[in-house]
CSV table of C-alpha atoms and ligand atoms in Angstrom, one decimal:
chain,number,residue,atom,x,y,z
A,1,UNK,CA,9.9,-13.8,-39.8
A,2,UNK,CA,12.7,-14.0,-42.3
A,3,UNK,CA,14.6,-17.0,-41.1
A,4,UNK,CA,14.3,-20.1,-39.0
A,5,UNK,CA,17.5,-21.4,-37.3
A,6,UNK,CA,17.3,-25.1,-36.3
A,7,UNK,CA,19.1,-27.1,-33.7
A,8,UNK,CA,19.7,-30.7,-35.0
A,9,UNK,CA,19.9,-33.3,-32.3
A,10,UNK,CA,16.4,-33.7,-30.8
A,11,UNK,CA,14.8,-31.2,-33.2
A,12,UNK,CA,15.3,-32.5,-36.7
A,13,UNK,CA,16.0,-36.1,-35.7
A,14,UNK,CA,16.2,-38.1,-32.5
A,15,UNK,CA,20.0,-38.3,-32.3
A,16,UNK,CA,19.7,-36.8,-28.8
A,17,UNK,CA,18.8,-40.3,-27.8
A,18,UNK,CA,22.0,-41.7,-29.3
A,19,UNK,CA,24.1,-39.1,-27.5
A,20,UNK,CA,22.3,-40.3,-24.3
A,21,UNK,CA,23.1,-43.9,-25.1
A,22,UNK,CA,26.7,-43.4,-26.0
A,23,UNK,CA,27.4,-41.2,-22.9
A,24,UNK,CA,25.5,-43.8,-20.8
A,25,UNK,CA,27.8,-46.6,-22.0
A,26,UNK,CA,30.9,-44.6,-21.2
A,27,UNK,CA,29.6,-43.5,-17.8
A,28,UNK,CA,28.7,-47.1,-16.9
A,29,UNK,CA,32.3,-48.2,-17.9
A,30,UNK,CA,33.7,-45.6,-15.6
A,31,UNK,CA,31.3,-46.4,-12.8
A,32,UNK,CA,29.5,-43.0,-12.9
A,33,UNK,CA,25.8,-42.8,-12.3
A,34,UNK,CA,23.9,-41.6,-15.4
A,35,UNK,CA,20.2,-41.0,-16.0
A,36,UNK,CA,17.9,-39.0,-18.3
A,37,UNK,CA,17.5,-36.2,-15.8
A,38,UNK,CA,21.2,-35.6,-15.6
A,39,UNK,CA,21.4,-36.0,-19.4
A,40,UNK,CA,19.2,-32.9,-19.8
A,41,UNK,CA,22.2,-30.8,-18.7
A,42,UNK,CA,24.4,-32.3,-21.5
A,43,UNK,CA,22.0,-31.4,-24.3
A,44,UNK,CA,23.3,-28.6,-26.6
A,45,UNK,CA,26.8,-28.5,-25.1
A,46,UNK,CA,30.0,-29.7,-26.7
A,47,UNK,CA,31.6,-33.2,-26.4
A,48,UNK,CA,34.4,-32.0,-24.1
A,49,UNK,CA,32.1,-30.0,-21.8
A,50,UNK,CA,29.8,-33.0,-21.6
A,51,UNK,CA,32.6,-35.3,-20.6
A,52,UNK,CA,33.8,-32.7,-17.9
A,53,UNK,CA,30.3,-32.7,-16.4
A,54,UNK,CA,30.1,-36.5,-16.4
A,55,UNK,CA,33.5,-36.8,-14.7
A,56,UNK,CA,32.6,-34.1,-12.2
A,57,UNK,CA,29.4,-36.1,-11.3
A,58,UNK,CA,31.6,-39.1,-10.5
A,59,UNK,CA,34.0,-36.9,-8.5
A,60,UNK,CA,36.6,-37.9,-11.1
A,61,UNK,CA,37.5,-34.5,-12.5
A,62,UNK,CA,41.1,-34.8,-11.3
A,63,UNK,CA,41.4,-38.5,-12.1
A,64,UNK,CA,42.3,-38.2,-15.8
A,65,UNK,CA,45.0,-36.4,-17.8
A,66,UNK,CA,44.0,-34.3,-20.7
A,67,UNK,CA,45.2,-37.1,-22.9
A,68,UNK,CA,43.0,-39.6,-21.1
A,69,UNK,CA,40.0,-37.3,-21.5
A,70,UNK,CA,40.7,-37.0,-25.2
A,71,UNK,CA,40.7,-40.8,-25.4
A,72,UNK,CA,37.4,-41.0,-23.5
A,73,UNK,CA,35.7,-38.4,-25.7
A,74,UNK,CA,37.0,-40.3,-28.8
A,75,UNK,CA,35.6,-43.5,-27.3
A,76,UNK,CA,32.2,-41.9,-26.8
A,77,UNK,CA,32.2,-40.5,-30.3
A,78,UNK,CA,33.1,-43.9,-31.9
A,79,UNK,CA,30.0,-45.4,-30.2
A,80,UNK,CA,27.9,-42.4,-31.2
A,81,UNK,CA,29.1,-42.7,-34.8
A,82,UNK,CA,28.3,-46.4,-34.8
A,83,UNK,CA,24.7,-45.6,-33.8
A,84,UNK,CA,24.2,-42.8,-36.3
A,85,UNK,CA,25.6,-44.8,-39.2
A,86,UNK,CA,22.2,-46.5,-39.4
A,87,UNK,CA,20.3,-43.1,-39.7
A,88,UNK,CA,18.0,-42.9,-42.7
A,89,UNK,CA,15.6,-40.4,-44.1
A,90,UNK,CA,12.8,-42.2,-42.2
A,91,UNK,CA,14.4,-40.9,-39.0
A,92,UNK,CA,13.5,-37.3,-39.7
A,93,UNK,CA,11.1,-36.3,-36.8
A,94,UNK,CA,7.4,-35.7,-37.6
A,95,UNK,CA,6.5,-32.4,-39.3
A,96,UNK,CA,10.1,-31.4,-40.0
A,97,UNK,CA,10.3,-32.3,-43.7
A,98,UNK,CA,7.0,-30.5,-44.4
A,99,UNK,CA,8.1,-27.4,-42.4
A,100,UNK,CA,11.4,-27.2,-44.3
A,101,UNK,CA,9.6,-27.5,-47.6
A,102,UNK,CA,7.1,-24.8,-46.6
A,103,UNK,CA,9.9,-22.5,-45.4
A,104,UNK,CA,11.9,-23.1,-48.6
A,105,UNK,CA,8.9,-22.4,-50.8
A,106,UNK,CA,8.1,-19.2,-48.9
A,107,UNK,CA,11.7,-17.9,-49.4
A,108,UNK,CA,12.4,-18.0,-45.7
A,109,UNK,CA,16.0,-18.5,-44.8
A,110,UNK,CA,17.0,-21.8,-43.2
A,111,UNK,CA,20.1,-22.4,-41.1
A,112,UNK,CA,21.5,-25.1,-38.8
A,113,UNK,CA,23.0,-24.1,-35.5
A,114,UNK,CA,24.2,-27.4,-34.0
A,115,UNK,CA,27.0,-27.9,-31.5
A,116,UNK,CA,27.7,-31.3,-33.1
A,117,UNK,CA,30.8,-32.0,-35.3
A,118,UNK,CA,28.7,-34.8,-36.7
A,119,UNK,CA,25.9,-32.5,-37.9
A,120,UNK,CA,26.8,-32.3,-41.6
A,121,UNK,CA,27.1,-36.2,-41.8
A,122,UNK,CA,23.7,-36.6,-40.1
A,123,UNK,CA,22.0,-34.0,-42.4
A,124,UNK,CA,23.4,-35.9,-45.4
A,125,UNK,CA,22.1,-39.3,-44.0
A,126,UNK,CA,18.7,-37.7,-43.6
A,127,UNK,CA,18.9,-36.3,-47.2
A,128,UNK,CA,18.1,-32.8,-45.9
A,129,UNK,CA,21.3,-30.9,-46.7
A,130,UNK,CA,19.8,-29.2,-49.8
A,131,UNK,CA,17.2,-27.3,-47.6
A,132,UNK,CA,19.8,-25.5,-45.6
A,133,UNK,CA,21.1,-22.1,-46.8
A,134,UNK,CA,23.7,-22.2,-44.0
A,135,UNK,CA,25.1,-24.8,-41.7
A,136,UNK,CA,27.1,-23.0,-39.1
A,137,UNK,CA,30.6,-24.3,-38.8
A,138,UNK,CA,30.8,-25.2,-35.2
A,139,UNK,CA,34.6,-25.5,-35.3
A,140,UNK,CA,34.7,-21.7,-35.9
A,141,UNK,CA,32.5,-20.9,-32.9
A,142,UNK,CA,34.4,-19.7,-29.9
A,143,UNK,CA,31.6,-19.8,-27.3
A,144,UNK,CA,29.2,-22.7,-27.3
A,145,UNK,CA,25.5,-22.7,-26.2
A,146,UNK,CA,24.2,-21.1,-23.9
A,147,UNK,CA,26.2,-18.3,-25.5
A,148,UNK,CA,24.3,-16.8,-28.4
A,149,UNK,CA,27.2,-16.9,-30.8
A,150,UNK,CA,26.1,-19.9,-32.9
A,151,UNK,CA,22.6,-18.5,-33.5
A,152,UNK,CA,24.0,-15.0,-34.2
A,153,UNK,CA,26.4,-16.5,-36.7
A,154,UNK,CA,23.5,-18.4,-38.4
A,155,UNK,CA,21.6,-15.1,-38.8
A,156,UNK,CA,24.7,-13.3,-40.1
A,157,UNK,CA,25.3,-16.1,-42.6
A,158,UNK,CA,21.7,-15.7,-43.9
A,159,UNK,CA,22.0,-11.9,-43.9
A,160,UNK,CA,19.0,-11.3,-41.6
A,161,UNK,CA,18.6,-9.5,-38.3
A,162,UNK,CA,18.4,-11.6,-35.2
A,163,UNK,CA,15.0,-10.0,-34.3
A,164,UNK,CA,13.6,-11.4,-37.6
A,165,UNK,CA,14.6,-15.0,-36.7
A,166,UNK,CA,13.0,-17.9,-35.0
A,167,UNK,CA,15.2,-20.5,-33.3
A,168,UNK,CA,14.1,-24.0,-32.5
A,169,UNK,CA,15.7,-26.0,-29.7
A,170,UNK,CA,15.2,-29.0,-27.4
A,171,UNK,CA,17.9,-28.0,-24.9
A,172,UNK,CA,17.8,-25.6,-22.0
A,173,UNK,CA,21.3,-24.3,-23.1
A,174,UNK,CA,19.9,-23.8,-26.6
A,175,UNK,CA,16.9,-21.8,-25.5
A,176,UNK,CA,19.2,-19.5,-23.5
A,177,UNK,CA,21.3,-19.1,-26.6
A,178,UNK,CA,18.3,-18.2,-28.8
A,179,UNK,CA,17.0,-15.7,-26.3
A,180,UNK,CA,20.5,-14.2,-25.8
A,181,UNK,CA,20.6,-13.7,-29.5
A,182,UNK,CA,17.3,-11.7,-29.3
A,183,UNK,CA,15.3,-14.2,-31.3
A,184,UNK,CA,11.9,-15.9,-30.9
A,185,UNK,CA,12.5,-19.2,-29.1
A,186,UNK,CA,10.6,-22.4,-29.8
A,187,UNK,CA,11.2,-25.2,-27.4
A,188,UNK,CA,10.5,-28.9,-28.2
A,189,UNK,CA,9.9,-30.7,-24.9
A,190,UNK,CA,8.1,-30.0,-21.7
A,191,UNK,CA,7.7,-26.5,-20.3
A,192,UNK,CA,9.8,-27.4,-17.3
A,193,UNK,CA,12.7,-28.4,-19.6
A,194,UNK,CA,12.2,-25.5,-21.9
A,195,UNK,CA,12.2,-22.6,-19.4
A,196,UNK,CA,12.5,-19.2,-21.1
A,197,UNK,CA,11.1,-20.4,-24.5
A,198,UNK,CA,8.5,-18.2,-26.1
A,199,UNK,CA,6.4,-21.2,-27.0
A,200,UNK,CA,6.8,-24.9,-26.2
A,201,UNK,CA,5.6,-27.8,-28.3
A,202,UNK,CA,5.5,-31.4,-27.1
A,203,UNK,CA,6.3,-32.7,-30.5
A,204,UNK,CA,7.8,-31.4,-33.7
A,205,UNK,CA,4.5,-32.6,-35.4
A,206,UNK,CA,3.0,-29.4,-34.1
A,207,UNK,CA,5.3,-27.2,-36.1
A,208,UNK,CA,4.3,-25.6,-39.4
A,209,UNK,CA,4.9,-22.3,-41.3
A,210,UNK,CA,1.5,-20.9,-40.4
A,211,UNK,CA,1.8,-21.8,-36.7
A,212,UNK,CA,5.3,-20.2,-36.4
A,213,UNK,CA,4.2,-17.1,-38.3
A,214,UNK,CA,1.2,-16.7,-36.1
A,215,UNK,CA,3.1,-17.0,-32.8
A,216,UNK,CA,6.0,-14.9,-34.1
A,217,UNK,CA,3.6,-12.1,-35.2
A,218,UNK,CA,1.8,-12.1,-31.8
A,219,UNK,CA,5.2,-11.9,-30.1
A,220,UNK,CA,6.5,-9.0,-32.2
A,221,UNK,CA,3.2,-7.1,-31.7
A,222,UNK,CA,3.4,-7.5,-27.9
A,223,UNK,CA,7.0,-6.3,-28.0
A,224,UNK,CA,6.1,-3.1,-29.9
A,225,UNK,CA,3.2,-2.2,-27.6
B,1,BG6,C1,24.7,-31.3,-29.5
B,1,BG6,C2,24.1,-32.3,-28.6
B,1,BG6,O1,23.9,-31.1,-30.6
B,1,BG6,O2,26.0,-31.7,-30.0
B,1,BG6,C3,25.1,-32.6,-27.5
B,1,BG6,O3,22.9,-31.8,-28.1
B,1,BG6,C4,26.4,-33.0,-28.1
B,1,BG6,O4,24.5,-33.7,-26.7
B,1,BG6,C5,26.9,-31.9,-29.0
B,1,BG6,O5,27.4,-33.3,-27.0
B,1,BG6,C6,28.3,-32.3,-29.6
B,1,BG6,O6,28.1,-33.3,-30.5
B,1,BG6,P1,29.3,-34.1,-31.2
B,1,BG6,O7,28.7,-35.0,-32.2
B,1,BG6,O8,30.3,-33.1,-31.7
B,1,BG6,O9,30.0,-34.9,-30.1
B,2,MG,MG1,19.4,-30.6,-29.4
Protein backbone atom coordinates (compact mmCIF):
# COMPACT_ATOMS: atom_id res chain seq x y z
CA UNK A 1 0.00 0.00 0.00
CA UNK A 2 1.77 3.11 -1.25
CA UNK A 3 -1.05 5.64 -1.31
CA UNK A 4 -4.51 6.34 0.00
CA UNK A 5 -6.87 8.38 -2.15
CA UNK A 6 -9.75 9.96 -0.28
CA UNK A 7 -13.15 11.20 -1.29
CA UNK A 8 -14.08 14.33 0.70
CA UNK A 9 -17.83 14.76 1.21
CA UNK A 10 -19.03 12.04 3.59
CA UNK A 11 -15.55 10.59 4.18
CA UNK A 12 -13.41 13.38 5.61
CA UNK A 13 -16.27 15.53 6.83
CA UNK A 14 -20.04 15.27 6.82
CA UNK A 15 -20.64 17.81 4.05
CA UNK A 16 -22.64 15.10 2.23
CA UNK A 17 -25.39 16.15 4.66
CA UNK A 18 -25.12 19.78 3.51
CA UNK A 19 -25.34 18.76 -0.15
CA UNK A 20 -28.49 16.82 0.82
CA UNK A 21 -29.97 19.84 2.59
CA UNK A 22 -29.13 22.30 -0.17
CA UNK A 23 -30.57 20.06 -2.92
CA UNK A 24 -33.58 19.39 -0.67
CA UNK A 25 -34.34 23.13 -0.42
CA UNK A 26 -34.10 23.55 -4.19
CA UNK A 27 -36.22 20.45 -4.89
CA UNK A 28 -38.89 21.69 -2.43
CA UNK A 29 -38.97 25.10 -4.16
CA UNK A 30 -39.47 23.33 -7.50
CA UNK A 31 -42.13 20.96 -6.10
CA UNK A 32 -40.02 17.86 -6.69
CA UNK A 33 -40.08 14.99 -4.17
CA UNK A 34 -36.70 14.51 -2.51
CA UNK A 35 -35.58 12.03 0.15
CA UNK A 36 -32.45 10.35 1.50
CA UNK A 37 -32.88 7.23 -0.60
CA UNK A 38 -32.97 9.25 -3.83
CA UNK A 39 -30.09 11.40 -2.54
CA UNK A 40 -27.84 8.29 -2.52
CA UNK A 41 -27.83 8.48 -6.34
CA UNK A 42 -26.48 12.03 -6.21
CA UNK A 43 -23.48 11.26 -4.03
CA UNK A 44 -20.19 11.54 -5.87
CA UNK A 45 -21.62 13.03 -9.04
CA UNK A 46 -21.23 16.59 -10.30
CA UNK A 47 -23.51 19.54 -9.59
CA UNK A 48 -24.95 19.64 -13.11
CA UNK A 49 -25.54 15.88 -13.27
CA UNK A 50 -27.24 16.02 -9.87
CA UNK A 51 -29.56 18.78 -11.05
CA UNK A 52 -30.41 16.79 -14.19
CA UNK A 53 -31.36 13.78 -12.07
CA UNK A 54 -33.52 15.89 -9.75
CA UNK A 55 -35.34 17.56 -12.65
CA UNK A 56 -35.86 14.15 -14.32
CA UNK A 57 -37.41 12.88 -11.10
CA UNK A 58 -39.95 15.72 -11.25
CA UNK A 59 -40.56 15.11 -14.98
CA UNK A 60 -39.16 18.60 -15.52
CA UNK A 61 -36.16 17.75 -17.71
CA UNK A 62 -37.56 19.76 -20.61
CA UNK A 63 -39.04 22.55 -18.50
CA UNK A 64 -35.88 24.64 -18.16
CA UNK A 65 -33.43 26.22 -20.58
CA UNK A 66 -29.70 25.69 -20.10
CA UNK A 67 -29.56 29.21 -18.71
CA UNK A 68 -32.32 28.44 -16.18
CA UNK A 69 -30.48 25.28 -15.15
CA UNK A 70 -27.29 27.23 -14.67
CA UNK A 71 -29.22 29.60 -12.40
CA UNK A 72 -30.72 26.70 -10.41
CA UNK A 73 -27.29 25.09 -9.95
CA UNK A 74 -25.90 28.44 -8.80
CA UNK A 75 -28.78 28.81 -6.34
CA UNK A 76 -28.05 25.37 -4.87
CA UNK A 77 -24.35 26.18 -4.63
CA UNK A 78 -25.05 29.49 -2.86
CA UNK A 79 -27.07 27.64 -0.21
CA UNK A 80 -24.37 24.95 0.05
CA UNK A 81 -21.66 27.60 0.47
CA UNK A 82 -23.72 29.28 3.18
CA UNK A 83 -23.82 25.93 5.04
CA UNK A 84 -20.10 25.14 4.63
CA UNK A 85 -18.99 28.62 5.68
CA UNK A 86 -19.48 27.45 9.26
CA UNK A 87 -17.26 24.33 8.90
CA UNK A 88 -14.43 24.18 11.46
CA UNK A 89 -11.66 21.65 12.28
CA UNK A 90 -14.06 20.07 14.79
CA UNK A 91 -16.11 18.85 11.80
CA UNK A 92 -13.44 16.35 10.68
CA UNK A 93 -15.06 12.92 10.94
CA UNK A 94 -13.82 10.54 13.70
CA UNK A 95 -10.56 8.71 12.98
CA UNK A 96 -9.65 10.79 9.91
CA UNK A 97 -7.12 13.16 11.47
CA UNK A 98 -5.26 10.29 13.15
CA UNK A 99 -5.33 8.26 9.93
CA UNK A 100 -3.88 11.18 7.95
CA UNK A 101 -1.17 11.63 10.57
CA UNK A 102 -0.28 7.92 10.52
CA UNK A 103 -0.17 7.83 6.71
CA UNK A 104 1.94 10.97 6.56
CA UNK A 105 4.38 9.67 9.19
CA UNK A 106 4.67 6.33 7.33
CA UNK A 107 5.50 8.11 4.05
CA UNK A 108 2.35 6.84 2.34
CA UNK A 109 1.02 9.15 -0.38
CA UNK A 110 -2.21 11.01 0.30
CA UNK A 111 -4.48 12.39 -2.41
CA UNK A 112 -7.95 13.87 -2.61
CA UNK A 113 -10.30 12.76 -5.39
CA UNK A 114 -13.42 14.84 -4.84
CA UNK A 115 -15.99 15.79 -7.48
CA UNK A 116 -16.62 19.04 -5.62
CA UNK A 117 -15.45 22.43 -6.83
CA UNK A 118 -15.66 23.48 -3.16
CA UNK A 119 -13.17 20.81 -2.03
CA UNK A 120 -10.09 23.02 -1.59
CA UNK A 121 -12.12 25.54 0.44
CA UNK A 122 -13.43 22.80 2.74
CA UNK A 123 -9.97 21.23 3.26
CA UNK A 124 -8.73 24.68 4.27
CA UNK A 125 -11.64 25.20 6.68
CA UNK A 126 -10.83 21.80 8.23
CA UNK A 127 -7.12 22.76 8.41
CA UNK A 128 -6.18 19.53 6.60
CA UNK A 129 -4.66 20.90 3.38
CA UNK A 130 -1.07 20.29 4.51
CA UNK A 131 -1.62 16.50 4.74
CA UNK A 132 -2.44 16.16 1.03
CA UNK A 133 0.35 15.51 -1.47
CA UNK A 134 -2.19 15.98 -4.27
CA UNK A 135 -5.67 17.47 -4.58
CA UNK A 136 -6.96 16.40 -7.98
CA UNK A 137 -8.18 19.40 -9.98
CA UNK A 138 -11.73 18.37 -10.75
CA UNK A 139 -12.08 21.05 -13.43
CA UNK A 140 -9.46 19.15 -15.47
CA UNK A 141 -11.31 15.82 -15.18
CA UNK A 142 -13.27 14.93 -18.31
CA UNK A 143 -15.27 12.00 -16.97
CA UNK A 144 -16.76 12.15 -13.47
CA UNK A 145 -17.39 9.23 -11.11
CA UNK A 146 -18.27 6.38 -11.72
CA UNK A 147 -15.54 6.76 -14.35
CA UNK A 148 -12.14 5.92 -12.78
CA UNK A 149 -10.40 9.02 -14.24
CA UNK A 150 -10.28 11.05 -11.01
CA UNK A 151 -8.75 8.17 -8.98
CA UNK A 152 -6.29 7.33 -11.77
CA UNK A 153 -5.26 10.98 -11.89
CA UNK A 154 -4.72 10.97 -8.12
CA UNK A 155 -2.42 7.92 -8.42
CA UNK A 156 -0.55 9.48 -11.36
CA UNK A 157 -0.09 12.74 -9.43
CA UNK A 158 1.47 10.74 -6.59
CA UNK A 159 3.60 8.69 -8.99
CA UNK A 160 2.21 5.34 -7.79
CA UNK A 161 0.57 2.42 -9.58
CA UNK A 162 -3.21 2.10 -9.13
CA UNK A 163 -2.76 -1.45 -7.79
CA UNK A 164 -0.75 -0.01 -4.89
CA UNK A 165 -3.56 2.39 -3.90
CA UNK A 166 -6.48 2.29 -1.51
CA UNK A 167 -9.51 4.44 -2.32
CA UNK A 168 -12.03 5.50 0.34
CA UNK A 169 -15.58 6.49 -0.63
CA UNK A 170 -19.11 6.91 0.72
CA UNK A 171 -20.82 6.89 -2.70
CA UNK A 172 -21.84 4.03 -4.95
CA UNK A 173 -20.48 5.96 -7.97
CA UNK A 174 -17.20 6.41 -6.08
CA UNK A 175 -16.80 2.71 -5.29
CA UNK A 176 -17.34 1.93 -8.98
CA UNK A 177 -14.70 4.53 -9.86
CA UNK A 178 -12.15 3.03 -7.42
CA UNK A 179 -12.74 -0.52 -8.67
CA UNK A 180 -12.62 0.68 -12.29
CA UNK A 181 -9.21 2.16 -11.47
CA UNK A 182 -8.02 -1.24 -10.21
CA UNK A 183 -7.62 -0.11 -6.60
CA UNK A 184 -8.64 -1.54 -3.24
CA UNK A 185 -12.00 0.02 -2.34
CA UNK A 186 -13.05 0.96 1.18
CA UNK A 187 -16.71 1.93 1.56
CA UNK A 188 -18.04 4.06 4.39
CA UNK A 189 -21.72 3.28 4.93
CA UNK A 190 -23.89 0.19 4.83
CA UNK A 191 -23.03 -2.89 2.70
CA UNK A 192 -26.16 -2.33 0.59
CA UNK A 193 -25.08 1.24 -0.24
CA UNK A 194 -21.46 0.21 -0.82
CA UNK A 195 -21.88 -2.66 -3.27
CA UNK A 196 -18.62 -3.72 -4.87
CA UNK A 197 -16.44 -2.37 -2.05
CA UNK A 198 -13.65 -4.68 -0.85
CA UNK A 199 -14.41 -3.75 2.75
CA UNK A 200 -17.16 -1.64 4.31
CA UNK A 201 -16.96 0.28 7.57
CA UNK A 202 -19.99 1.75 9.29
CA UNK A 203 -17.94 4.69 10.57
CA UNK A 204 -14.66 6.38 9.72
CA UNK A 205 -13.72 5.77 13.37
CA UNK A 206 -12.89 2.19 12.30
CA UNK A 207 -10.17 3.36 9.88
CA UNK A 208 -6.48 3.23 10.81
CA UNK A 209 -3.18 2.58 9.06
CA UNK A 210 -2.82 -0.94 10.51
CA UNK A 211 -6.41 -1.83 9.67
CA UNK A 212 -6.02 -0.66 6.04
CA UNK A 213 -2.67 -2.42 5.65
CA UNK A 214 -4.05 -5.66 7.01
CA UNK A 215 -7.04 -5.73 4.64
CA UNK A 216 -4.98 -4.50 1.69
CA UNK A 217 -2.41 -7.26 2.30
CA UNK A 218 -5.06 -9.99 2.49
CA UNK A 219 -6.63 -8.66 -0.71
CA UNK A 220 -3.37 -8.61 -2.68
CA UNK A 221 -2.46 -12.10 -1.38
CA UNK A 222 -5.81 -13.45 -2.55
CA UNK A 223 -5.29 -11.82 -5.95
CA UNK A 224 -1.90 -13.42 -6.44
CA UNK A 225 -3.07 -16.98 -5.58
C1 LIG B 1 -19.32 15.39 -4.49
C2 LIG B 1 -20.60 15.19 -3.74
O1 LIG B 1 -18.25 15.24 -3.63
O2 LIG B 1 -19.26 16.69 -5.08
C3 LIG B 1 -21.81 15.50 -4.62
O3 LIG B 1 -20.68 13.84 -3.29
C4 LIG B 1 -21.64 16.90 -5.23
O4 LIG B 1 -22.96 15.41 -3.85
C5 LIG B 1 -20.33 16.98 -5.97
O5 LIG B 1 -22.72 17.17 -6.11
C6 LIG B 1 -20.09 18.36 -6.61
O6 LIG B 1 -19.93 19.31 -5.59
P1 LIG B 1 -19.92 20.88 -5.82
O7 LIG B 1 -19.47 21.41 -4.49
O8 LIG B 1 -18.95 21.16 -6.92
O9 LIG B 1 -21.31 21.28 -6.18
MG1 LIG C 1 -18.64 11.44 -0.93
